[in-house]
Tab-separated table of C-alpha atoms in Angstrom:
chain	number	residue	atom	x	y	z
A	1	SER	CA	-29.333	-12.050	-16.778
A	2	LYS	CA	-26.842	-11.783	-13.709
A	3	GLU	CA	-29.394	-12.739	-11.660
A	4	ASP	CA	-30.590	-15.977	-13.386
A	5	TYR	CA	-26.711	-16.876	-13.433
A	6	TRP	CA	-26.976	-16.368	-9.860
A	7	GLU	CA	-30.186	-17.957	-9.051
A	8	LYS	CA	-28.568	-21.320	-11.169
A	9	ALA	CA	-24.854	-20.953	-9.777
A	10	LYS	CA	-26.147	-20.983	-5.976
A	11	ALA	CA	-27.839	-24.245	-6.423
A	12	ILE	CA	-23.926	-25.208	-7.343
A	13	TYR	CA	-21.820	-23.043	-5.221
A	14	SER	CA	-23.872	-22.215	-2.674
A	15	LYS	CA	-21.475	-23.789	-0.230
A	16	ASN	CA	-18.598	-22.719	-1.708
A	17	ALA	CA	-17.347	-19.811	0.477
A	18	ARG	CA	-14.811	-18.464	-1.662
A	19	TRP	CA	-17.185	-18.644	-4.541
A	20	VAL	CA	-19.806	-16.637	-2.619
A	21	ARG	CA	-17.415	-13.988	-1.627
A	22	ALA	CA	-15.759	-14.093	-5.186
A	23	ALA	CA	-19.027	-13.920	-7.293
A	24	THR	CA	-20.947	-11.292	-5.316
A	25	PRO	CA	-18.471	-8.586	-5.727
A	26	PHE	CA	-18.235	-9.036	-9.395
A	27	LEU	CA	-21.762	-9.377	-10.582
A	28	PHE	CA	-23.046	-7.322	-8.365
A	29	GLN	CA	-20.539	-4.480	-6.699
A	30	MET	CA	-18.262	-3.992	-9.678
A	31	LYS	CA	-19.091	-0.992	-11.909
A	32	GLU	CA	-17.733	0.231	-15.137
A	33	ASN	CA	-14.967	2.826	-14.485
A	34	ASP	CA	-14.026	1.220	-10.981
A	35	LEU	CA	-10.311	0.792	-11.067
A	36	VAL	CA	-9.173	-3.071	-10.459
A	37	TRP	CA	-5.483	-4.391	-9.567
A	38	MET	CA	-4.501	-7.888	-10.485
A	39	LYS	CA	-1.220	-9.488	-9.670
A	40	ASP	CA	-0.189	-12.641	-12.079
A	41	PHE	CA	2.388	-15.161	-10.947
A	42	ALA	CA	5.520	-13.697	-11.383
A	43	GLY	CA	4.575	-11.403	-9.176
A	44	ILE	CA	3.582	-8.120	-11.417
A	45	TYR	CA	0.809	-6.107	-10.656
A	46	TYR	CA	-1.259	-4.550	-13.520
A	47	LEU	CA	-3.813	-1.485	-12.786
A	48	GLY	CA	-6.828	-1.873	-14.837
A	49	ARG	CA	-10.658	0.290	-15.222
A	50	ILE	CA	-13.624	-1.968	-15.950
A	51	GLU	CA	-15.090	-0.974	-19.170
A	52	SER	CA	-18.312	-3.090	-19.168
A	53	ASP	CA	-20.846	-4.811	-17.235
A	54	TRP	CA	-21.015	-8.777	-16.183
A	55	GLU	CA	-21.110	-10.597	-19.117
A	56	TYR	CA	-20.925	-14.345	-18.870
A	57	ARG	CA	-19.141	-16.296	-21.549
A	58	ASP	CA	-19.102	-20.222	-22.524
A	59	GLU	CA	-17.095	-20.365	-25.833
A	60	PRO	CA	-14.864	-23.562	-25.288
A	61	ALA	CA	-11.699	-20.860	-24.265
A	62	TYR	CA	-13.539	-19.829	-21.609
A	63	LEU	CA	-15.156	-22.689	-20.398
A	64	GLN	CA	-11.608	-24.854	-20.540
A	65	ALA	CA	-9.882	-21.535	-18.445
A	66	GLU	CA	-12.917	-22.497	-16.141
A	67	MET	CA	-13.332	-18.188	-16.286
A	68	VAL	CA	-17.149	-17.677	-17.622
A	69	ASN	CA	-18.003	-14.415	-15.463
A	70	VAL	CA	-15.787	-12.172	-17.339
A	71	ARG	CA	-15.779	-7.875	-17.283
A	72	LYS	CA	-14.233	-6.525	-19.884
A	73	CYS	CA	-11.343	-4.051	-18.837
A	74	SER	CA	-8.031	-2.194	-20.465
A	75	PHE	CA	-5.224	-3.350	-17.988
A	76	TYR	CA	-1.643	-1.175	-17.635
A	77	LYS	CA	1.664	-2.961	-16.388
A	78	VAL	CA	2.571	-1.203	-13.245
A	79	GLY	CA	5.614	-3.812	-12.230
A	80	LEU	CA	6.859	-5.504	-8.920
A	81	ASP	CA	5.659	-2.085	-6.462
A	82	ALA	CA	2.189	-1.569	-5.783
A	83	PRO	CA	0.642	0.853	-2.938
A	84	GLY	CA	1.300	-1.408	0.066
A	85	GLY	CA	-3.119	-1.627	1.022
A	86	VAL	CA	-2.783	-2.974	-2.399
A	87	MET	CA	-0.050	-5.470	-2.119
A	88	GLN	CA	-1.564	-6.262	1.644
A	89	GLY	CA	-4.776	-7.430	-0.100
A	90	PHE	CA	-3.401	-9.883	-2.345
A	91	ARG	CA	-1.956	-11.757	0.850
A	92	THR	CA	-5.657	-12.469	2.346
A	93	GLY	CA	-6.155	-14.984	-0.252
A	94	ASN	CA	-9.644	-13.820	-1.442
A	95	ILE	CA	-10.537	-14.472	-5.243
A	96	VAL	CA	-11.773	-10.582	-5.222
A	97	GLN	CA	-11.892	-8.218	-2.249
A	98	LYS	CA	-12.797	-4.588	-2.210
A	99	ILE	CA	-10.455	-1.861	-0.746
A	100	ASN	CA	-11.975	0.542	1.377
A	101	ASP	CA	-9.346	2.638	1.742
A	102	TYR	CA	-8.846	6.666	0.084
A	103	PRO	CA	-5.070	6.808	0.195
A	104	ILE	CA	-5.070	3.936	-2.291
A	105	HIS	CA	-8.160	4.848	-4.340
A	106	LEU	CA	-6.352	8.260	-4.845
A	107	PHE	CA	-3.089	7.031	-5.519
A	108	SER	CA	-4.836	4.208	-7.977
A	109	ARG	CA	-6.439	7.124	-9.922
A	110	ILE	CA	-3.551	8.972	-10.345
A	111	ALA	CA	-1.658	5.918	-11.758
A	112	TYR	CA	-4.275	4.918	-13.548
A	113	ASN	CA	-4.183	8.604	-15.826
A	114	ARG	CA	-0.215	8.126	-15.602
A	115	LEU	CA	-0.136	4.625	-17.155
A	116	SER	CA	-3.010	5.847	-19.887
A	117	GLY	CA	-1.579	8.875	-21.079
A	118	GLU	CA	-5.002	10.493	-20.127
A	119	GLU	CA	-6.610	12.305	-17.561
A	120	PHE	CA	-9.585	10.048	-17.201
A	121	TYR	CA	-10.148	10.256	-13.493
A	122	ASP	CA	-10.062	14.133	-11.677
A	123	ALA	CA	-7.338	13.538	-9.059
A	124	LYS	CA	-3.941	16.038	-9.621
A	125	GLY	CA	-6.332	18.587	-7.442
A	126	GLU	CA	-6.127	16.064	-4.395
A	127	ILE	CA	-2.658	16.138	-3.926
A	128	GLY	CA	-1.151	19.725	-3.615
A	129	GLU	CA	2.084	20.954	-3.106
A	130	SER	CA	1.947	21.157	0.843
A	131	ALA	CA	-0.068	17.534	0.912
A	132	ASP	CA	1.867	15.350	3.789
A	133	LEU	CA	3.079	12.241	2.288
A	134	PHE	CA	2.419	10.713	5.631
A	135	ARG	CA	-1.331	10.628	6.548
A	136	LEU	CA	-1.782	9.291	2.431
A	137	LEU	CA	0.726	6.102	3.159
A	138	THR	CA	-0.297	2.746	5.208
A	139	ASP	CA	1.813	1.452	8.278
A	140	GLU	CA	3.502	-0.896	6.319
A	141	GLU	CA	4.602	1.931	3.802
A	142	LEU	CA	5.609	3.943	6.599
A	143	GLU	CA	8.006	0.750	8.292
A	144	ASP	CA	9.301	-0.057	5.009
A	145	LEU	CA	10.198	4.043	5.038
A	146	VAL	CA	12.232	3.515	8.386
A	147	ALA	CA	13.429	0.489	7.218
A	148	LEU	CA	15.310	1.813	4.273
A	149	TYR	CA	16.689	4.925	6.533
A	150	LEU	CA	18.576	2.739	9.180
A	151	GLN	CA	19.811	0.740	6.416
A	152	LYS	CA	21.212	3.637	5.145
A	153	LYS	CA	22.441	4.353	8.564
A	154	GLY	CA	24.170	1.054	8.851
A	155	TYR	CA	21.626	-0.880	10.515
A	156	CYS	CA	20.617	-4.524	9.040
A	157	ILE	CA	17.334	-6.180	9.282
A	158	ILE	CA	16.520	-9.400	10.710
A	159	PRO	CA	13.641	-11.141	8.547
A	160	SER	CA	12.675	-13.713	10.904
A	161	SER	CA	11.916	-10.770	13.511
A	162	LEU	CA	9.396	-9.052	11.090
A	163	ALA	CA	6.961	-11.458	12.284
A	164	GLY	CA	5.489	-9.318	14.548
A	165	ASP	CA	5.940	-11.467	17.256
A	166	ILE	CA	8.159	-9.345	19.395
A	167	PRO	CA	5.622	-6.986	21.836
A	168	LEU	CA	5.224	-3.055	21.398
A	169	PHE	CA	7.814	-3.505	18.478
A	170	LYS	CA	8.004	-3.801	14.740
A	171	PHE	CA	11.130	-5.503	14.199
A	172	GLN	CA	15.174	-5.764	15.110
A	173	ILE	CA	17.892	-4.213	13.455
A	174	VAL	CA	21.477	-4.977	13.973
A	175	GLN	CA	24.437	-2.702	13.762
A	176	SER	CA	26.848	-3.919	10.676
A	177	SER	CA	30.077	-3.113	12.409
A	178	THR	CA	29.773	-2.942	15.818
A	179	GLY	CA	26.962	-5.925	15.957
A	180	GLU	CA	24.701	-3.444	18.387
A	181	ARG	CA	21.237	-4.764	18.764
A	182	ALA	CA	18.035	-2.375	18.279
A	183	PHE	CA	14.130	-2.470	18.030
A	184	VAL	CA	12.013	-0.259	16.052
A	185	GLN	CA	8.800	0.679	16.672
A	186	VAL	CA	6.964	2.978	13.838
A	187	SER	CA	3.164	4.326	14.392
A	188	GLY	CA	1.449	6.433	11.512
A	189	ASN	CA	-1.018	7.593	13.344
A	190	ALA	CA	-0.695	7.485	17.121
A	191	VAL	CA	1.492	9.272	18.896
A	192	LEU	CA	4.734	7.443	20.700
A	193	ASN	CA	5.619	8.370	24.402
A	194	PRO	CA	9.622	7.787	24.333
A	195	GLY	CA	9.689	7.453	27.937
A	196	ILE	CA	8.058	3.983	27.797
A	197	TYR	CA	10.756	2.393	26.410
A	198	THR	CA	13.645	3.962	28.433
A	199	HIS	CA	14.106	0.455	30.647
A	200	PHE	CA	14.320	-1.679	27.745
A	201	PRO	CA	17.723	-3.114	27.747
A	202	TYR	CA	18.356	-2.349	24.399
A	203	LYS	CA	18.491	0.636	21.588
A	204	VAL	CA	15.092	1.869	20.454
A	205	PHE	CA	14.126	3.414	17.393
A	206	LEU	CA	10.584	5.358	16.707
A	207	PHE	CA	9.114	7.057	14.174
A	208	SER	CA	5.397	8.886	14.384
A	209	PRO	CA	4.348	11.366	11.989
A	210	ALA	CA	1.746	12.310	14.283
A	211	GLY	CA	4.694	12.810	17.153
A	212	TYR	CA	5.841	12.202	20.328
A	213	SER	CA	4.631	12.848	24.138
A	214	GLY	CA	5.399	12.625	27.561
A	215	SER	CA	8.672	14.674	29.041
A	216	PHE	CA	10.582	14.748	26.155
A	217	GLY	CA	14.319	14.399	27.238
A	218	THR	CA	17.319	12.771	26.575
A	219	PHE	CA	17.151	8.835	26.380
A	220	LYS	CA	20.667	6.984	26.234
A	221	ASN	CA	18.514	3.921	24.254
A	222	VAL	CA	15.533	5.566	22.957
A	223	VAL	CA	16.005	7.656	19.990
A	224	ALA	CA	12.741	9.432	18.245
A	225	LEU	CA	13.395	10.258	14.640
A	226	LYS	CA	12.063	13.490	13.303
A	227	ARG	CA	9.878	14.076	10.457
A	228	ASP	CA	12.337	16.568	8.773
A	229	GLU	CA	14.846	13.301	8.936
A	230	ILE	CA	12.577	10.844	7.026
A	231	GLU	CA	11.273	13.762	4.503
A	232	ASP	CA	15.212	14.539	3.572
A	233	PHE	CA	15.585	11.166	3.513
A	234	ILE	CA	12.856	10.512	0.572
A	235	LYS	CA	14.210	13.774	-1.229
A	236	SER	CA	17.348	12.268	-1.230
A	237	TYR	CA	16.801	9.069	-2.373
A	238	GLN	CA	13.916	9.096	-4.263
A	239	SER	CA	15.278	5.728	-6.791
A	240	LEU	CA	14.735	3.631	-3.114
A	241	MET	CA	11.327	4.527	-2.347
A	242	SER	CA	7.675	3.081	-2.918
A	243	PHE	CA	5.596	3.177	-6.070
A	244	SER	CA	3.163	5.116	-3.860
A	245	VAL	CA	5.677	7.723	-2.284
A	246	ARG	CA	7.326	8.445	-6.025
A	247	LEU	CA	4.336	9.033	-7.455
A	248	PHE	CA	3.687	11.207	-4.608
A	249	LEU	CA	6.757	13.051	-5.066
A	250	ASP	CA	5.664	13.667	-8.646
A	251	CYS	CA	2.578	15.243	-8.016
A	252	THR	CA	3.966	17.664	-5.834
A	253	LYS	CA	6.189	18.773	-8.191
A	254	GLU	CA	3.741	19.161	-10.603
A	255	SER	CA	1.695	21.119	-8.421
A	256	ALA	CA	4.375	23.674	-7.587
A	257	ALA	CA	5.125	23.844	-11.570
A	258	ALA	CA	1.874	25.153	-12.029
A	259	LYS	CA	1.427	26.898	-9.330
A	260	LYS	CA	4.751	28.973	-10.444
A	261	SER	CA	3.800	29.098	-14.068
A	262	ILE	CA	0.588	30.910	-13.560
């Protein structure tokens, strides 16, 4: 049993924190029909559904691969793109990591249905025609959206600025034709106050789906991007969008089509 394996393995690996962090969820927290994301060494993402309880396999092939703890899964190739929270999870270096995030759970269920060709999970009704995309995206995905938008406006991103060591800003950009420097701040849930940035010596671009506060006057150096600007950009350049955004757009189109056919 898994309990027997756990007790025997603990005697050997209990001081190995990585083993404990991986074995605990794999043995005791995962369950059938849970969804799991995997990534290969080429950076390709796969989405799978767990189809069995834990098994211990001691055949030579499993022992040689050092994979004696297994669960049967059906996997589908997604590609180089995945929801932002999934991609971030792989950066932590953990062997197994649970993601407690509703948007990722939702996108994963919808994606699995698409890839498998069957409505295994009841998820369609959770993204309606009037659903708010911005509420379902991670902060990183919102930053990517704004970065793509500004690049289409002629700005180039300075990669080293993405390290996050610039107070108050997410990254730095430069206008390709004039060399003008500018800085960008993006917030998913917090309301931004443009007035805070009026004395900054460079141009500033802001975006917050939650809106803006303060005396919203005309500031020479501050550009507060509007929701409808970014929404129009998303619809006009769908081929540039992330996996999550494309999936959302497809679902809203299907929802609208279904509503018309009723």
